Each structure stands twice: as C-alpha cells, then as structure tokens.
Amino acid sequence: MQEFDLIHRYFDWAPANPEVALAGGDDAAILAPPPGQHVVIATDMLIAGRHFPESTAPDAIAHKALAVNLSDLAAMGAAPLGFTLSLGLPETNESWLQRFSSGLRAAADRWGCDLVGGDTVRAPQLTLSITVFGSVPAGKAIRRSGARPGDQLAVTGTIGDAALGLMLALGTEHALPDLSRSDRDYLLDRLDRPEPRLSVGQALCGVATAGLDVSDGLLQDLGHMLSASGLSARIDLDAIPLSLAARRWLDAQPAAIDRVLGGGDDYELLLALPPELPLDPAWGLTVIGRLDNVGPVGEIRERGGRPLPGQRGYDHFTEEGA
Ligand SMILES: [Mg+2]
C-alpha cells in the first residue's frame, strides 16, 4: 500500500474541534486557539518491546499513546486542541492498522483532540510518536514550581495500579500473589488504558499552586515538584488512595508497596493546593500530605517524621530506575 493510501484509509478524519482551522491535505495544519490563550505542547515516543509488550492490543497502544500525552496537558491545566502522529511500521498489516486506527479515533473523539497531521515510515520495529497541542489561559498554566509551604498535596484516582499491572504483564520473577481474574484484568487495564485527568486539570487551572502528572512514580514525581518549588513534604502513606485490587495485592504481599510508590505509568495528577481550599468531590482528589520547608529541599517524610528512602522511578537511560 502506498503511504497516501494508508493515510487516507486509516488516518484521515474531518476535525471536530473549531480551533482546528486546517488539518490534512495541505503542507501543515493550522490551529487557532481562542484569544488570550497560550498554546501548550507535549510529546512522547513509544517503542514496541520497550514501552509496551509487543503483544499489546493495537487499540490499547493507540489509547495509551494519546492518553499519556494528554495527561501532560492535563497536568498543565490545558484543554486539548489537536495532535500529530508519527508512526514507524515494520510492515503494512491492515488488520493491525484497522484496529489501531479505530482505537485512536475513539480516544481522540472521547477527549476532543483532533488528529491534525503526521507521518508514516517503514521502521525495524513499531515506533510511535505523538505530539499534542492544547490551550491554557495566558499565564495560568499549572507548573511544578509554584507550591508554597502549608499547601495540601493531593492526587487524583488511585496510585500504583499500573506498576502492579506491569508486574502481571511481564510475569516478573518475584512471587505474585494469588489474585482473582477480575483484579488481574483491572490492573492490566489500568496499565494499558490510563485516563488523562483533563477535566480536573482544567478545573484547577489558576487554583492549584503546582502540579504534574505521575508518570515515573509517585515519590519521584513528588521529588520533581519539591525540587522545582524548593520545598520538602510530609506524606501519610495510609492516605495514599489504592484500588481494591491493589489493596488485596498489598495485603498478600506488603513489600509491593515499593512498586506502588516507585512504579510509573499511573498518569494521575499530583497537585499542590492552597491550605484551606475545600475539595469538590467531583475532582476525585485525595489529600496525601502537606508541603513544608522543614526538611532539606526534596526531602519526603512519613507522617511519623521518618524520611522515605530515595525516590526511585523509571529511568529511560538505565532502564531499571535511577
Ligand atoms: Mg508529565
């Protein structure tokens, strides 16, 4: 199949978003963010066998590739405009492309983010790179650096599911607890189908003093916020929100708490919020601690005061955590 045919058949949709002024058919796309908005850009690259198992369902690959990028927009408080896709394919497998394309379109429609351009090449292994464009009111983006002593530290959703799901997917040599089929399916789904917290990010744009998404592990990502904001933090390990599946795993294997706190791929938001801000239940936030300047910058202590050991997380260059 010729490249033009492939693009036309699988990746040529009319944009739904009024801010997409031009997409497809010309040399470049045009975005027209509303007046007073800044454009926010994030990009992420995924390689089969490295960032996801080769056996991952094509629609799940598409979902995750877009979701992880949108999670970065959510973390900045931005609303999606559109995205580009660069796809390196080892072969032209039409059934794979059909499933990938419909998964991508479903995700794009769901989050209101149009495919506005891209490129396809032949590559030794499946490689995808997505760049997303979003908009945020000028000067209001949530950054990592604005947190203040006394701020509440809160997370969306539940933490650690994807890291436990990855252990299941890899069939890691560590003993795995005896989980029900539905718990296993739930954790694997959380690994494959992260949910970008776009509405929470936008609701707290201009309210949260700092924030980021948890992609490398809760402790490591909290460390990034602390370094950027020049603070330390105290967290209550018992307050960290866990799914029932993760709770059952930890009951059977308490040592897995290291994976819950240090494993990546949650794509939940970690936010610093003003001390007295009442939390709307619709945000789905759980307060896990407070920011302070009691310890050295970057130090994370438990409720009892004990510093937590080094902030381990996924590192792309060592491949086994920094
Ligand atoms: Mg991020």
XYZ file of C-alpha atoms and ligand atoms in Angstrom:
323
model
C 0.000 0.000 0.000
C 1.226 3.480 -0.853
C 1.725 5.905 2.003
C -1.011 8.235 0.707
C -3.484 5.342 0.534
C -2.584 4.241 4.029
C -3.069 7.721 5.457
C -6.299 8.212 3.543
C -7.710 4.877 4.658
C -6.737 4.940 8.319
C -5.816 8.438 9.418
C -7.913 10.935 7.501
C -10.793 12.301 9.601
C -12.561 15.615 9.478
C -11.659 17.591 12.597
C -14.421 18.206 15.133
C -12.700 20.943 17.112
C -13.461 24.519 15.956
C -9.944 25.551 16.987
C -8.509 23.327 14.250
C -8.534 25.760 11.353
C -6.906 23.389 8.847
C -5.963 19.707 9.023
C -4.889 17.252 6.328
C -4.350 17.766 2.623
C -2.067 20.783 2.952
C 1.582 21.013 3.889
C 0.870 21.886 7.506
C -2.027 22.124 9.938
C -3.285 25.402 11.383
C -4.573 25.801 14.932
C -6.449 28.878 16.107
C -6.539 28.913 19.913
C -9.113 31.264 21.454
C -7.931 34.838 22.167
C -5.999 35.178 25.416
C -4.874 31.543 25.383
C -1.367 30.174 25.107
C -0.519 27.012 23.180
C 0.786 24.124 25.327
C 2.796 21.363 23.625
C 3.807 17.894 24.835
C 5.373 14.959 23.016
C 6.105 11.345 23.860
C 7.645 8.444 21.961
C 6.802 4.783 22.418
C 8.726 1.794 21.064
C 7.248 -1.723 20.971
C 9.055 -4.149 23.258
C 10.404 -1.298 25.302
C 7.490 0.859 26.431
C 4.782 -1.754 25.921
C 4.868 -5.517 25.302
C 4.853 -6.482 21.601
C 1.644 -8.418 22.232
C -0.338 -5.339 23.402
C -3.654 -4.946 21.548
C -3.357 -2.267 18.811
C -6.307 -0.259 20.120
C -4.736 -0.221 23.601
C -1.438 1.025 22.124
C -3.317 3.845 20.390
C -5.268 4.706 23.536
C -2.152 4.818 25.687
C -0.042 6.765 23.192
C -2.623 9.549 23.098
C -3.563 9.316 26.792
C -0.011 9.765 28.115
C 0.387 12.912 26.053
C -2.983 14.287 27.102
C -2.028 13.570 30.697
C 0.794 16.082 30.286
C -1.711 18.660 29.014
C -3.994 17.844 31.963
C -1.088 18.425 34.339
C -0.630 21.940 32.936
C -4.370 22.675 33.203
C -4.696 22.785 29.410
C -7.559 21.801 27.097
C -6.700 19.652 24.052
C -6.710 21.158 20.546
C -5.144 18.547 18.293
C -2.272 16.105 17.848
C 0.156 14.803 15.259
C 1.146 11.157 14.909
C 4.406 9.818 13.536
C 4.272 6.097 13.001
C 7.158 3.747 12.170
C 5.820 0.398 10.938
C 7.794 -2.803 10.342
C 5.128 -3.994 7.856
C 1.780 -2.926 6.428
C -0.583 -5.131 8.398
C -4.078 -3.965 7.509
C -5.847 -5.731 10.333
C -3.415 -4.179 12.836
C -3.814 -0.739 11.233
C -7.606 -1.021 11.265
C -7.668 -1.808 14.993
C -5.036 0.820 15.799
C -6.857 3.465 13.788
C -10.268 2.795 15.348
C -8.743 2.795 18.855
C -7.015 6.081 18.097
C -10.159 7.637 16.714
C -12.230 6.522 19.712
C -9.682 8.062 22.082
C -9.414 11.251 20.009
C -13.195 11.693 19.896
C -13.574 10.990 23.578
C -11.075 13.625 24.635
C -11.884 16.177 21.947
C -8.414 16.118 20.393
C -8.249 16.018 16.582
C -5.590 14.298 14.517
C -4.198 17.209 12.506
C -1.180 15.710 10.777
C 1.622 13.208 10.886
C 3.981 10.960 9.015
C 4.453 7.253 8.394
C 7.720 5.455 7.649
C 8.951 1.884 7.491
C 10.922 1.078 10.673
C 12.593 -2.012 12.137
C 10.101 -2.069 14.988
C 6.790 -0.436 15.750
C 7.525 3.116 16.892
C 5.026 5.856 17.596
C 5.475 9.460 18.466
C 2.548 11.715 19.293
C 2.735 15.467 19.810
C -0.301 17.096 21.386
C -1.273 20.756 21.280
C -3.534 22.309 23.872
C -4.539 25.723 25.108
C -4.495 27.344 28.503
C -5.423 30.870 29.653
C -2.298 33.013 29.264
C -0.139 32.973 32.395
C -2.372 30.461 34.201
C -0.733 27.105 33.347
C -0.109 24.812 36.321
C 3.631 24.433 36.731
C 5.859 22.381 39.019
C 7.390 25.386 40.688
C 4.653 27.371 42.418
C 3.907 25.276 45.535
C 4.057 27.002 48.944
C 4.691 25.737 52.479
C 1.412 24.585 54.028
C -0.197 23.634 50.703
C -2.220 20.451 50.619
C -0.784 17.687 48.468
C -3.454 15.736 46.617
C -3.686 13.066 43.928
C -6.452 12.024 41.535
C -7.639 8.433 41.206
C -5.631 5.590 42.689
C -1.872 5.074 42.762
C 0.193 2.013 41.847
C -2.282 0.043 39.738
C -0.252 0.316 36.540
C 3.002 -0.693 38.259
C 1.297 -3.799 39.628
C -0.292 -4.398 36.210
C 3.178 -4.237 34.647
C 4.393 -6.945 37.033
C 1.482 -9.093 35.837
C 2.152 -8.303 32.168
C 5.842 -9.149 32.469
C 5.232 -12.237 34.626
C 8.101 -10.953 36.734
C 10.147 -13.483 38.651
C 9.075 -12.059 42.004
C 6.349 -14.117 43.601
C 2.978 -12.722 42.582
C 0.031 -13.018 44.925
C -2.916 -15.159 44.052
C -5.350 -12.578 42.653
C -8.813 -13.066 41.231
C -9.270 -12.846 37.481
C -11.157 -9.570 37.840
C -8.369 -7.995 39.946
C -5.779 -9.050 37.343
C -7.905 -7.684 34.499
C -8.457 -4.430 36.368
C -4.726 -3.877 36.988
C -3.783 -4.765 33.397
C -6.444 -2.392 32.126
C -5.054 0.408 34.281
C -1.642 -0.241 32.696
C -2.977 -0.269 29.121
C -5.699 2.367 29.356
C -4.667 5.290 31.529
C -7.249 8.036 31.913
C -5.892 11.583 31.399
C -7.410 13.788 34.108
C -8.230 16.627 31.753
C -11.333 17.998 33.485
C -9.656 18.127 36.922
C -6.589 19.832 35.466
C -8.733 22.466 33.752
C -10.946 22.952 36.833
C -7.855 23.641 38.960
C -6.049 25.819 36.427
C -5.417 29.079 38.275
C -6.231 27.369 41.607
C -3.534 24.701 42.072
C -0.228 26.300 43.033
C 1.762 23.477 41.381
C 1.152 20.157 39.706
C 2.371 17.430 37.404
C 1.271 14.014 36.269
C 2.552 10.871 37.962
C 4.335 9.081 35.135
C 7.627 7.972 36.694
C 6.346 7.011 40.158
C 4.695 8.960 42.970
C 7.827 9.574 45.038
C 9.990 10.508 42.073
C 7.380 12.859 40.619
C 6.754 14.435 44.008
C 10.518 14.922 44.172
C 10.337 16.876 40.902
C 7.702 19.210 42.361
C 9.699 19.678 45.557
C 12.906 20.486 43.686
C 11.122 22.940 41.393
C 9.297 24.605 44.305
C 12.239 24.496 46.760
C 10.254 22.598 49.411
C 10.060 19.359 51.387
C 6.934 17.341 52.137
C 5.327 15.086 54.666
C 3.045 12.376 53.361
C 0.720 9.942 55.067
C 1.339 6.543 53.469
C -2.001 5.274 54.798
C -3.810 8.075 52.967
C -2.489 7.160 49.513
C -5.565 6.080 47.537
C -5.426 2.449 46.445
C -7.803 0.424 44.317
C -9.384 -2.633 45.925
C -7.214 -4.804 43.660
C -4.023 -3.043 44.797
C -5.158 -3.279 48.428
C -5.684 -7.016 48.121
C -2.256 -7.347 46.494
C -0.607 -5.421 49.360
C -2.470 -7.499 51.965
C -0.922 -10.621 50.416
C 2.471 -9.056 49.685
C 3.212 -5.943 51.784
C 6.636 -5.457 50.147
C 4.871 -4.494 46.906
C 4.347 -1.028 48.473
C 7.740 -0.192 46.944
C 6.278 -0.747 43.476
C 3.136 1.234 44.356
C 5.196 4.257 45.471
C 8.034 3.907 42.968
C 6.478 2.370 39.862
C 5.416 4.534 36.930
C 2.564 4.798 34.460
C -0.187 5.974 36.824
C -0.970 9.122 34.818
C -2.817 10.555 37.783
C -2.327 14.217 38.718
C -0.321 15.247 41.766
C -1.351 18.756 42.805
C -0.388 21.327 45.405
C -3.487 23.208 46.585
C -3.956 26.216 48.898
C -4.178 25.085 52.551
C -7.848 25.879 53.153
C -9.212 25.117 49.675
C -12.333 22.948 50.030
C -12.121 19.969 47.671
C -15.060 19.392 45.350
C -15.845 15.641 45.398
C -16.264 15.834 41.605
C -12.498 16.315 41.304
C -11.846 12.827 42.703
C -8.895 14.074 44.759
C -7.378 12.528 47.878
C -5.147 14.583 50.185
C -1.978 12.583 50.895
C 0.117 15.123 52.769
C 1.360 18.655 53.049
C 4.209 20.681 51.655
C 6.596 22.383 54.056
C 10.111 23.724 54.350
C 11.034 21.722 57.456
C 13.490 19.365 55.736
C 16.103 19.834 53.031
C 14.662 20.623 49.573
C 13.291 17.437 48.028
C 13.015 15.504 51.291
C 9.873 13.404 51.708
C 8.996 12.287 55.234
C 6.351 9.929 56.526
C 3.706 11.168 58.937
C 5.859 9.942 61.840
C 8.783 12.037 60.586
C 10.921 9.245 59.110
C 12.448 10.270 55.748
C 11.396 7.926 52.945
C 14.275 6.234 51.151
C 15.495 7.515 47.754
C 12.939 8.453 45.150
C 13.295 5.578 42.715
C 11.383 5.575 39.468
C 11.615 4.562 35.851
C 14.622 5.963 34.068
C 14.779 5.594 30.317
C 18.542 5.538 30.148
C 19.344 2.998 32.854
C 16.140 1.039 32.076
C 15.895 -0.052 35.685
C 15.214 3.007 37.729
C 17.539 5.748 38.794
Mg 4.393 14.570 32.755
